[in-house]
Amino acid sequence: MGRILDPYGVQGWLKVQPDTEVLDGLSDYTDWWLGRIDELNKSPWQKYHVETVKVHVNILLAKLQGIDDRDAAQAIKGRQIAVPREQLPTLGNDEYYWVDLIGLKVKNQQQIDLGEIIEVLATGANDVLVVKQTENKQAERERLIPYIGQVVLEVDLNAKTMLVDWDAEF
């Protein structure tokens, strides 16, 4: 849903980079879970109650319960923000949360394996899939594939696959 960027001031406020469709989308949730995705199974995520969220110029600021000074805010810098899935809005047909796309195996129409989705980026014009191919260490390759209807032909969450109209040489 986002990540903690930096402390803001000396009273425990935080600068937040949301991954939501609108800048203040995280203000809809009263509790955030903070942790590190790369340490998902190593360290527990911790629940924080959200006291206040506000937009300041073009950044989101948040005050979490228990984070009362700059040192405490600095200690959670870089943490990812998550909310329980059951609190997320229901999606329509052919809509997916980014987290559901991470890990899908991507093939093109010629059935060439392009790799696995490791990240989704918001670029403004359209989202971009970061697809990493790791046949072996020497042939490791990353592709940036636009997440648009002309390119993404089929998503099968059950099979954990995605079919794209994309040249294997790109």
Tab-separated table of C-alpha atoms in Angstrom:
chain	number	residue	atom	x	y	z
A	1	MET	CA	0.000	0.000	0.000
A	2	GLY	CA	3.028	2.275	0.421
A	3	ARG	CA	6.183	2.868	2.424
A	4	ILE	CA	7.602	5.146	5.086
A	5	LEU	CA	10.031	7.622	3.498
A	6	ASP	CA	11.415	9.798	6.292
A	7	PRO	CA	10.608	11.461	9.595
A	8	TYR	CA	8.834	14.816	9.323
A	9	GLY	CA	9.582	17.208	12.161
A	10	VAL	CA	10.414	16.207	15.723
A	11	GLN	CA	7.067	14.908	17.030
A	12	GLY	CA	7.001	11.530	15.254
A	13	TRP	CA	5.286	12.537	12.025
A	14	LEU	CA	6.199	10.521	8.929
A	15	LYS	CA	6.512	11.237	5.223
A	16	VAL	CA	4.711	8.440	3.363
A	17	GLN	CA	4.911	7.296	-0.271
A	18	PRO	CA	1.508	5.711	-0.984
A	19	ASP	CA	1.000	3.094	-3.703
A	20	THR	CA	-2.705	3.895	-3.789
A	21	GLU	CA	-4.617	5.310	-6.726
A	22	VAL	CA	-5.123	8.634	-4.933
A	23	LEU	CA	-2.578	10.380	-2.708
A	24	ASP	CA	-4.671	10.169	0.463
A	25	GLY	CA	-5.993	6.642	-0.162
A	26	LEU	CA	-4.247	5.324	2.953
A	27	SER	CA	-6.356	7.647	5.114
A	28	ASP	CA	-9.249	5.188	4.652
A	29	TYR	CA	-7.564	2.705	7.012
A	30	THR	CA	-7.415	3.100	10.798
A	31	ASP	CA	-4.586	0.593	11.259
A	32	TRP	CA	-1.440	-0.032	9.218
A	33	TRP	CA	0.872	-3.008	9.370
A	34	LEU	CA	4.543	-2.054	8.960
A	35	GLY	CA	7.329	-4.410	7.959
A	36	ARG	CA	9.807	-5.324	5.275
A	37	ILE	CA	8.762	-7.421	2.289
A	38	ASP	CA	12.261	-8.896	1.871
A	39	GLU	CA	12.066	-10.102	5.487
A	40	LEU	CA	8.498	-11.416	5.259
A	41	ASN	CA	9.273	-14.678	7.031
A	42	LYS	CA	12.161	-13.391	9.161
A	43	SER	CA	10.702	-10.537	11.162
A	44	PRO	CA	7.104	-9.983	12.202
A	45	TRP	CA	5.078	-7.113	10.854
A	46	GLN	CA	3.784	-4.752	13.502
A	47	LYS	CA	0.351	-3.163	13.701
A	48	TYR	CA	0.120	0.617	14.295
A	49	HIS	CA	-3.011	2.665	14.899
A	50	VAL	CA	-3.219	5.704	12.609
A	51	GLU	CA	-3.850	8.886	14.591
A	52	THR	CA	-3.838	11.377	11.699
A	53	VAL	CA	-3.150	11.450	7.965
A	54	LYS	CA	-2.960	14.636	5.925
A	55	VAL	CA	-1.791	15.809	2.527
A	56	HIS	CA	0.912	18.481	2.675
A	57	VAL	CA	1.689	19.998	-0.750
A	58	ASN	CA	2.228	16.776	-2.773
A	59	ILE	CA	3.226	14.363	-0.004
A	60	LEU	CA	1.300	12.325	2.529
A	61	LEU	CA	2.071	12.886	6.209
A	62	ALA	CA	1.022	10.470	8.935
A	63	LYS	CA	1.116	10.293	12.722
A	64	LEU	CA	1.028	6.780	14.172
A	65	GLN	CA	0.256	5.892	17.769
A	66	GLY	CA	3.448	5.080	19.661
A	67	ILE	CA	5.711	6.970	17.254
A	68	ASP	CA	6.149	10.139	19.280
A	69	ASP	CA	9.549	11.559	18.370
A	70	ARG	CA	12.008	11.829	15.510
A	71	ASP	CA	14.093	8.858	16.705
A	72	ALA	CA	11.069	6.543	16.731
A	73	ALA	CA	10.094	7.794	13.253
A	74	GLN	CA	13.647	7.230	11.995
A	75	ALA	CA	13.562	3.645	13.318
A	76	ILE	CA	10.697	2.710	10.964
A	77	LYS	CA	12.035	4.533	7.906
A	78	GLY	CA	11.862	2.329	4.800
A	79	ARG	CA	9.162	0.016	6.172
A	80	GLN	CA	6.396	-1.093	3.845
A	81	ILE	CA	2.761	-0.349	4.708
A	82	ALA	CA	0.114	-3.052	4.414
A	83	VAL	CA	-3.512	-3.477	5.410
A	84	PRO	CA	-5.490	-6.714	5.790
A	85	ARG	CA	-6.841	-7.915	2.459
A	86	GLU	CA	-10.417	-8.123	3.759
A	87	GLN	CA	-10.373	-4.344	4.272
A	88	LEU	CA	-9.537	-3.631	0.625
A	89	PRO	CA	-12.313	-2.667	-1.809
A	90	THR	CA	-13.786	-5.423	-3.963
A	91	LEU	CA	-12.396	-5.349	-7.495
A	92	GLY	CA	-14.304	-5.643	-10.736
A	93	ASN	CA	-13.662	-8.142	-13.521
A	94	ASP	CA	-10.168	-7.916	-15.003
A	95	GLU	CA	-8.937	-5.760	-12.099
A	96	TYR	CA	-6.077	-6.902	-9.891
A	97	TYR	CA	-4.143	-5.677	-6.919
A	98	TRP	CA	-0.431	-5.325	-7.624
A	99	VAL	CA	0.385	-7.853	-4.921
A	100	ASP	CA	-1.610	-10.456	-6.895
A	101	LEU	CA	0.514	-9.889	-9.996
A	102	ILE	CA	3.858	-10.290	-8.211
A	103	GLY	CA	5.175	-13.807	-8.831
A	104	LEU	CA	3.140	-14.555	-11.958
A	105	LYS	CA	5.043	-16.358	-14.743
A	106	VAL	CA	4.904	-14.371	-17.980
A	107	LYS	CA	4.834	-15.925	-21.452
A	108	ASN	CA	4.279	-14.340	-24.821
A	109	GLN	CA	1.994	-15.582	-27.604
A	110	GLN	CA	4.828	-17.730	-28.975
A	111	GLN	CA	4.940	-19.452	-25.530
A	112	ILE	CA	8.412	-18.074	-24.805
A	113	ASP	CA	9.018	-17.731	-21.065
A	114	LEU	CA	9.785	-14.063	-20.362
A	115	GLY	CA	10.242	-14.532	-16.612
A	116	GLU	CA	8.419	-13.683	-13.420
A	117	ILE	CA	6.843	-10.400	-12.323
A	118	ILE	CA	8.956	-9.049	-9.462
A	119	GLU	CA	7.522	-5.527	-9.218
A	120	VAL	CA	4.868	-3.196	-10.608
A	121	LEU	CA	5.722	0.463	-11.174
A	122	ALA	CA	3.389	3.448	-11.496
A	123	THR	CA	4.715	5.706	-14.235
A	124	GLY	CA	1.838	8.138	-14.632
A	125	ALA	CA	0.789	7.134	-18.128
A	126	ASN	CA	0.318	3.450	-17.260
A	127	ASP	CA	1.646	0.859	-14.855
A	128	VAL	CA	4.738	-1.110	-15.867
A	129	LEU	CA	5.514	-4.739	-15.015
A	130	VAL	CA	9.108	-5.538	-14.072
A	131	VAL	CA	9.668	-9.081	-15.349
A	132	LYS	CA	12.862	-10.887	-14.389
A	133	GLN	CA	14.125	-13.930	-16.235
A	134	THR	CA	16.573	-16.077	-14.301
A	135	GLU	CA	17.311	-19.219	-16.334
A	136	ASN	CA	20.821	-19.077	-14.968
A	137	LYS	CA	23.029	-16.351	-13.527
A	138	GLN	CA	24.693	-15.631	-16.886
A	139	ALA	CA	21.351	-15.221	-18.718
A	140	GLU	CA	19.626	-13.109	-16.055
A	141	ARG	CA	17.509	-10.422	-17.724
A	142	GLU	CA	14.938	-7.825	-16.709
A	143	ARG	CA	12.160	-6.554	-18.976
A	144	LEU	CA	9.825	-3.596	-18.510
A	145	ILE	CA	6.419	-4.450	-19.973
A	146	PRO	CA	3.578	-1.902	-20.052
A	147	TYR	CA	0.475	-3.046	-18.186
A	148	ILE	CA	-2.056	-2.079	-20.844
A	149	GLY	CA	-4.845	-3.995	-22.589
A	150	GLN	CA	-2.995	-4.168	-25.911
A	151	VAL	CA	-0.090	-5.994	-24.248
A	152	VAL	CA	-1.592	-7.980	-21.356
A	153	LEU	CA	-3.894	-10.507	-23.003
A	154	GLU	CA	-4.718	-12.875	-20.152
A	155	VAL	CA	-4.169	-13.102	-16.400
A	156	ASP	CA	-4.791	-16.415	-14.647
A	157	LEU	CA	-4.287	-15.997	-10.898
A	158	ASN	CA	-5.104	-19.669	-10.229
A	159	ALA	CA	-2.406	-20.885	-12.624
A	160	LYS	CA	-0.118	-17.972	-11.628
A	161	THR	CA	0.437	-17.033	-15.277
A	162	MET	CA	0.128	-14.047	-17.579
A	163	LEU	CA	-0.015	-14.087	-21.382
A	164	VAL	CA	1.343	-11.005	-23.151
A	165	ASP	CA	1.757	-9.711	-26.684
A	166	TRP	CA	5.435	-8.857	-26.328
A	167	ASP	CA	8.501	-9.605	-28.420
A	168	ALA	CA	11.034	-11.786	-26.590
A	169	GLU	CA	13.853	-9.575	-27.894
A	170	PHE	CA	12.568	-6.485	-26.043
